XYZ file of C-alpha atoms in Angstrom:
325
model
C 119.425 150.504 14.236
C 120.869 146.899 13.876
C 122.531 144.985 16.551
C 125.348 143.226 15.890
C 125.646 139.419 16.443
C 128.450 138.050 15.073
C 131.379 141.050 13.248
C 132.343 138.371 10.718
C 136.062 138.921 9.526
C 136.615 142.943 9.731
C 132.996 143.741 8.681
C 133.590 147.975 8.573
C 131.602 150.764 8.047
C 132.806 152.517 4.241
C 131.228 155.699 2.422
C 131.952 157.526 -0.912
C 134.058 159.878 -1.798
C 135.692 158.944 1.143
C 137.718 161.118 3.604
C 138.588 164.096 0.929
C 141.360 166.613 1.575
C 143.251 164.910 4.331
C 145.503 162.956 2.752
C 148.436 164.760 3.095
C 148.066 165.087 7.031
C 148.345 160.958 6.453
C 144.285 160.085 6.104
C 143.736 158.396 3.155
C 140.211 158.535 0.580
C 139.197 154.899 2.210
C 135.888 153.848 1.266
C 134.586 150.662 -0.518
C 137.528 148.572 -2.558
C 134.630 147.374 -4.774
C 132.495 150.908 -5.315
C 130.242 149.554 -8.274
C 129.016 146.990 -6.056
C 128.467 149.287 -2.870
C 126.473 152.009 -5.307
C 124.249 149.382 -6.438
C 123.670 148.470 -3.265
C 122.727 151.699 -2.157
C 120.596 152.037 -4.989
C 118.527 149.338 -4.248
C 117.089 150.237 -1.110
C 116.584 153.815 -2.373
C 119.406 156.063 -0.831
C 121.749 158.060 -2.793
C 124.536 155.463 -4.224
C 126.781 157.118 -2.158
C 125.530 156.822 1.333
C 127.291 154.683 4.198
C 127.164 150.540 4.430
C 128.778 147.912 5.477
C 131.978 146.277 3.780
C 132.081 142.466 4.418
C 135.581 140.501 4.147
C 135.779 136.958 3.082
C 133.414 136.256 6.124
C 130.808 138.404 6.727
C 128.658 139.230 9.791
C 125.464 138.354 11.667
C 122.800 140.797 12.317
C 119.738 141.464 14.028
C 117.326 144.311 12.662
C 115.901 146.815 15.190
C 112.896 148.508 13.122
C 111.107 147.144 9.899
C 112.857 148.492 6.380
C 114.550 147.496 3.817
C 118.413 146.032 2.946
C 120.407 144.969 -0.281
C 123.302 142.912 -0.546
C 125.668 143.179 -3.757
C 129.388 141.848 -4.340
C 130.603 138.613 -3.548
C 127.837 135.540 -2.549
C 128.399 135.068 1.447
C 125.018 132.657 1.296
C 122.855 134.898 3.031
C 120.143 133.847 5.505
C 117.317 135.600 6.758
C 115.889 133.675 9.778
C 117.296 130.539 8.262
C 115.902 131.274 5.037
C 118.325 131.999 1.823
C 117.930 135.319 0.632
C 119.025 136.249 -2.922
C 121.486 139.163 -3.988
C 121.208 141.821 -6.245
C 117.620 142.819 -4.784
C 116.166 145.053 -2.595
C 114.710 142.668 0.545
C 112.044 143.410 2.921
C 113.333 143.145 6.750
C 111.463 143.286 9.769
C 112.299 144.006 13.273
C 114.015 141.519 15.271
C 114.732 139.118 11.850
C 118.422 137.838 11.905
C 120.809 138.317 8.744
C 123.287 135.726 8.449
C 126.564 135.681 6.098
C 128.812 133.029 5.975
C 131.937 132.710 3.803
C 132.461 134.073 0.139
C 131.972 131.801 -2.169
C 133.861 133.893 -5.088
C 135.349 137.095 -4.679
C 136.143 139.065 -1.616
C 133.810 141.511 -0.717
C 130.272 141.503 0.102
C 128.047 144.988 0.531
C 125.056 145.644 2.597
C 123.202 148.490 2.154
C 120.428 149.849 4.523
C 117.362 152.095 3.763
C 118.105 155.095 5.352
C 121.983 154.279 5.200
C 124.293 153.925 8.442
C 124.435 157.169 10.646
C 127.791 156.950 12.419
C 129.548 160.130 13.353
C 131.046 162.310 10.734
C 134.766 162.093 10.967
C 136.870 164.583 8.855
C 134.511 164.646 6.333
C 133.812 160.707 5.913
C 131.889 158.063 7.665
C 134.548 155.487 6.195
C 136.489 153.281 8.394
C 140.250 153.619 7.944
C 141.627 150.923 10.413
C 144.955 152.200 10.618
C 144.179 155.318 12.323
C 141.316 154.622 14.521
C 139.403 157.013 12.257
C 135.553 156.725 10.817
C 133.324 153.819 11.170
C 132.147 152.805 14.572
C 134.555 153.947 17.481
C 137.301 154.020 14.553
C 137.484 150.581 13.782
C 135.843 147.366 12.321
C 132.292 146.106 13.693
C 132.239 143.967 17.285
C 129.672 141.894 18.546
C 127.292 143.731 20.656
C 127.349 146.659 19.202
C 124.073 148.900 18.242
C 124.434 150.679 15.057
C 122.401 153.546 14.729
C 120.519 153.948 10.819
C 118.803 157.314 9.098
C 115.586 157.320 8.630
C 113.596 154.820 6.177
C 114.155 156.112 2.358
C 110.564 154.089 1.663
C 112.356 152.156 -1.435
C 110.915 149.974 -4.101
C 111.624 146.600 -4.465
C 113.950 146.442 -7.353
C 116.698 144.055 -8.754
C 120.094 144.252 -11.040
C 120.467 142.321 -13.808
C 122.693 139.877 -14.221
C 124.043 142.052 -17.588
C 124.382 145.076 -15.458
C 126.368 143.362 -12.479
C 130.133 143.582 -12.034
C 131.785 139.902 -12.771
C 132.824 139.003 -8.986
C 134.431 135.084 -9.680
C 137.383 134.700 -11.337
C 137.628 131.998 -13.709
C 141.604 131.929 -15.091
C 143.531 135.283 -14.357
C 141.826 138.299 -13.846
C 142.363 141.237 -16.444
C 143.203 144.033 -14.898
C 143.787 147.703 -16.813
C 146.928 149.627 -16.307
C 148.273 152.630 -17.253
C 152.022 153.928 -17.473
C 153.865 156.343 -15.148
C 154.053 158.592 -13.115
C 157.852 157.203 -13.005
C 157.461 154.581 -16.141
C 161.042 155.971 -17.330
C 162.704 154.256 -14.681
C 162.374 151.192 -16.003
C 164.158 150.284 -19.457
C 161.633 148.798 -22.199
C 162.219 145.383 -21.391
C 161.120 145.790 -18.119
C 157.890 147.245 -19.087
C 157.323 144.501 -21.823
C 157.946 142.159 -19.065
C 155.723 143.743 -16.593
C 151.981 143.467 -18.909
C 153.124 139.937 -20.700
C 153.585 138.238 -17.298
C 150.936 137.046 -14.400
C 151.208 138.240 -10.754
C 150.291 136.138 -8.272
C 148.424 137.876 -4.835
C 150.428 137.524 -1.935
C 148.562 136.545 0.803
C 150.599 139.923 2.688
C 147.874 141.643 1.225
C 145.047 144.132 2.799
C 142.851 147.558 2.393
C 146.431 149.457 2.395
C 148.080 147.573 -0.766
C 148.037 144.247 -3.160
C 151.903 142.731 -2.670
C 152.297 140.512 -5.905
C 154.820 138.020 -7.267
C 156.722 137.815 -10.635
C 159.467 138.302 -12.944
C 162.590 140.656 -11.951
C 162.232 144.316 -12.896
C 164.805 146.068 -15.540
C 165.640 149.592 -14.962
C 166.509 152.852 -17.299
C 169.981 154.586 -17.183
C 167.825 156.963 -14.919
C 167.328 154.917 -12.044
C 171.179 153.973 -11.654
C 172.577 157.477 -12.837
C 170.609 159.773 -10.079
C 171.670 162.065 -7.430
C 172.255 160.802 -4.159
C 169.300 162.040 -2.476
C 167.624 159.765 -4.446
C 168.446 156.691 -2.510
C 171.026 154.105 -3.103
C 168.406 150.882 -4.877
C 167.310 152.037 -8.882
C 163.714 151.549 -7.025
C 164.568 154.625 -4.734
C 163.147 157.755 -5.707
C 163.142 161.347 -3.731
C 160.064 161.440 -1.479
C 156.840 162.142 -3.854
C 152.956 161.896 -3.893
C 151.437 158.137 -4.324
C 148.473 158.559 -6.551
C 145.310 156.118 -5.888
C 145.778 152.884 -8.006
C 149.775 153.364 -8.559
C 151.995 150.265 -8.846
C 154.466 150.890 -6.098
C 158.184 149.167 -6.906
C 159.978 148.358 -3.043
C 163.012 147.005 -4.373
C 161.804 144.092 -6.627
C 158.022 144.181 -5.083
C 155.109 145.523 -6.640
C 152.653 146.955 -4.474
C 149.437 148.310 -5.539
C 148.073 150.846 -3.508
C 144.042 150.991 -2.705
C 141.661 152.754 -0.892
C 144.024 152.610 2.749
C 147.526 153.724 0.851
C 150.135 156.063 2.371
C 150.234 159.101 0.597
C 154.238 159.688 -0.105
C 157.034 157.464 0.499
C 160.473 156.744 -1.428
C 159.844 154.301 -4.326
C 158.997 155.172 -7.727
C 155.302 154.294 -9.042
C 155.814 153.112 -12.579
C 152.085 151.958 -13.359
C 149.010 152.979 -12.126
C 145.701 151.248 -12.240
C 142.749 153.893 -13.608
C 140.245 154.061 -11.241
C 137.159 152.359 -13.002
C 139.586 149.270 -12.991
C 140.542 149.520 -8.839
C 136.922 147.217 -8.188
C 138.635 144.502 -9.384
C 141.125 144.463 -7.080
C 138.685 144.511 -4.113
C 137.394 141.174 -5.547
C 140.579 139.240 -6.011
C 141.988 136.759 -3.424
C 145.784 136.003 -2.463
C 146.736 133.272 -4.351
C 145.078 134.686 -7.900
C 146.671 135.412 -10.468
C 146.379 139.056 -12.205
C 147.342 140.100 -15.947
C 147.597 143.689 -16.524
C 146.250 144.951 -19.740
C 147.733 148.012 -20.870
C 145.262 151.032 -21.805
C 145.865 155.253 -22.196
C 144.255 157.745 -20.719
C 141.793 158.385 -23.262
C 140.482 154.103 -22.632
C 140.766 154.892 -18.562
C 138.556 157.752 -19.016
C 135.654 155.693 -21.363
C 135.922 153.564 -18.476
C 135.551 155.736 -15.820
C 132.278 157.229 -18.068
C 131.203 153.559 -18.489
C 131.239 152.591 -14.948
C 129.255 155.989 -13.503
C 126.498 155.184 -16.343
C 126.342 151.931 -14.499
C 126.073 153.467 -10.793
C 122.624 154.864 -11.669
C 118.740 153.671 -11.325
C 119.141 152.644 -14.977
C 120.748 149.513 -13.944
C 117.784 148.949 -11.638
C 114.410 146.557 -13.259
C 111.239 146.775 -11.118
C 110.740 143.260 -9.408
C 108.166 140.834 -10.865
């Protein structure tokens, strides 16, 4: 077990696949926003890349380690301390009972991940050890860590001391806009071609309204197809207003003129047409960008989301993994 010290800001409990086959009963997948960086981590200290960790947020929090083992920390650089001591990322590191882990604020990025041998052994809840805020569901008692809390880990996966390279690491710090892939549709004949032209030439800027649910962003006006003003009534009275339908994971949701991209916490279904979606080997960069950056959506197909997808599972593996010197 570790005890917590200080929660830092929304420090949660996440796990992959995530909470599977609930979503329409309103629980969505949760999990890590940044999953290459949370499989590493679990890699590192020998579980399976899968397993339950924490998920830090802009600040993250300070422990103190009940038994001896071992811990990795991936994703954004929170200047981690062990006893005082700066402790490098992207390695497995020795811990021993009673030692203190420190993070402070990101220095780039968003996220951080700690991973624990042994992983975190929270109840099981509807399939998922993931926290999904919203609902009280997963995590510890349903919701993000608090101070004085014990937090009970498996059993020690006797790990060896490894490291990523700095090749095989995702790029957390944005220098200049941040490149994000997008695909077209589900509803990408709602808008006229003008409006789609418009949508991957311009930047988005992060709203700071932003969190685990959806990315609000900022730009030019949206154009719309004969469609969207020539519909039945029941489709709603705004050419953004679409019959009730499925969100998938990754769509760019239009509210009236607002684009919302909808990550790991999203609502299922809901009114407004989805005329972009991001693939899913793209949706870590989201959980590394901060309001106030600026995104530029690079346009791909299927066939380029799926390489990607390959890509990014080829990198989730002990392959990515050198021995330490």
């Amino acid at each position: 077990m570790f005890e917590v010290v200080k929660q830092g800001l929304e420090t949660s409990v996440q796990e992959l696949p995530g909470r599977i086959g609930y979503w329409e009963q309103g629980f969505p997948p949760s999990g890590p926003a940044d999953a290459w960086s949370f499989r590493l981590a679990n890699l590192l200290v020998g579980n399976d890349r899968d397993t339950a960790a924490l998920e830090c947020q802009f600040i993250g929090p300070t422990l103190r380690f009940g038994r001896d083992g071992v811990i990795a920390l991936t994703g954004a650089d929170m200047a981690a301390k062990l006893d005082d001591a700066p402790v490098p990322t992207w390695q497995t590191i020795p811990v021993r009972a009673g030692q203190m882990l420190t993070l402070g604020p990101a220095k780039g990025g968003v996220r951080a991940y700690i991973a624990f041998d042994g992983g975190i052994d929270t109840p099981v809840v509807l399939g998922s050890r993931a926290t999904f805020h919203m609902a009280g569901v997963g995590g510890v008692d349903g919701y993000a860590l608090k101070a004085g809390q014990s937090i009970p880990l498996g059993a020690p996966a006797n790990a060896a001391l490894r490291r990523v390279g700095e090749a095989r690491r995702p790029v957390i710090a944005a220098n200049g806009p941040r490149v994000v892939e997008c695909m077209l549709g589900p509803n990408d004949d709602w808008l006229d071609a003008p409006g789609i032209d418009r949508f991957f030439s311009a930047d988005w800027l992060v709203q700071a309204k932003s969190n685990r649910t959806g990315m609000r962003l900022t730009g030019p006006e949206f154009t719309f197809s004969a469609r969207a003003h020539d519909k039945r009534p029941e489709h709603g009275r705004d050419p953004s207003n679409i019959l009730d339908h499925g969100y998938p994971l990754g769509a760019i949701n239009l509210a009236g003129q607002t684009p919302i991209i909808l990550i790991q916490d999203a609502p299922s279904t809901g009114g407004f047409i989805n005329p972009f979606t991001v693939p899913s080997a793209a949706l870590w960069k989201l959980g590394q960008t901060r309001p106030g950056e600026i995104i530029h959506f690079r346009r791909v197909d299927m066939s380029e989301a799926q390489a990607m997808r390959r890509a990014l599972d080829a990198a989730c593996t002990d392959a990515s993994l050198d021995p330490l010197a």
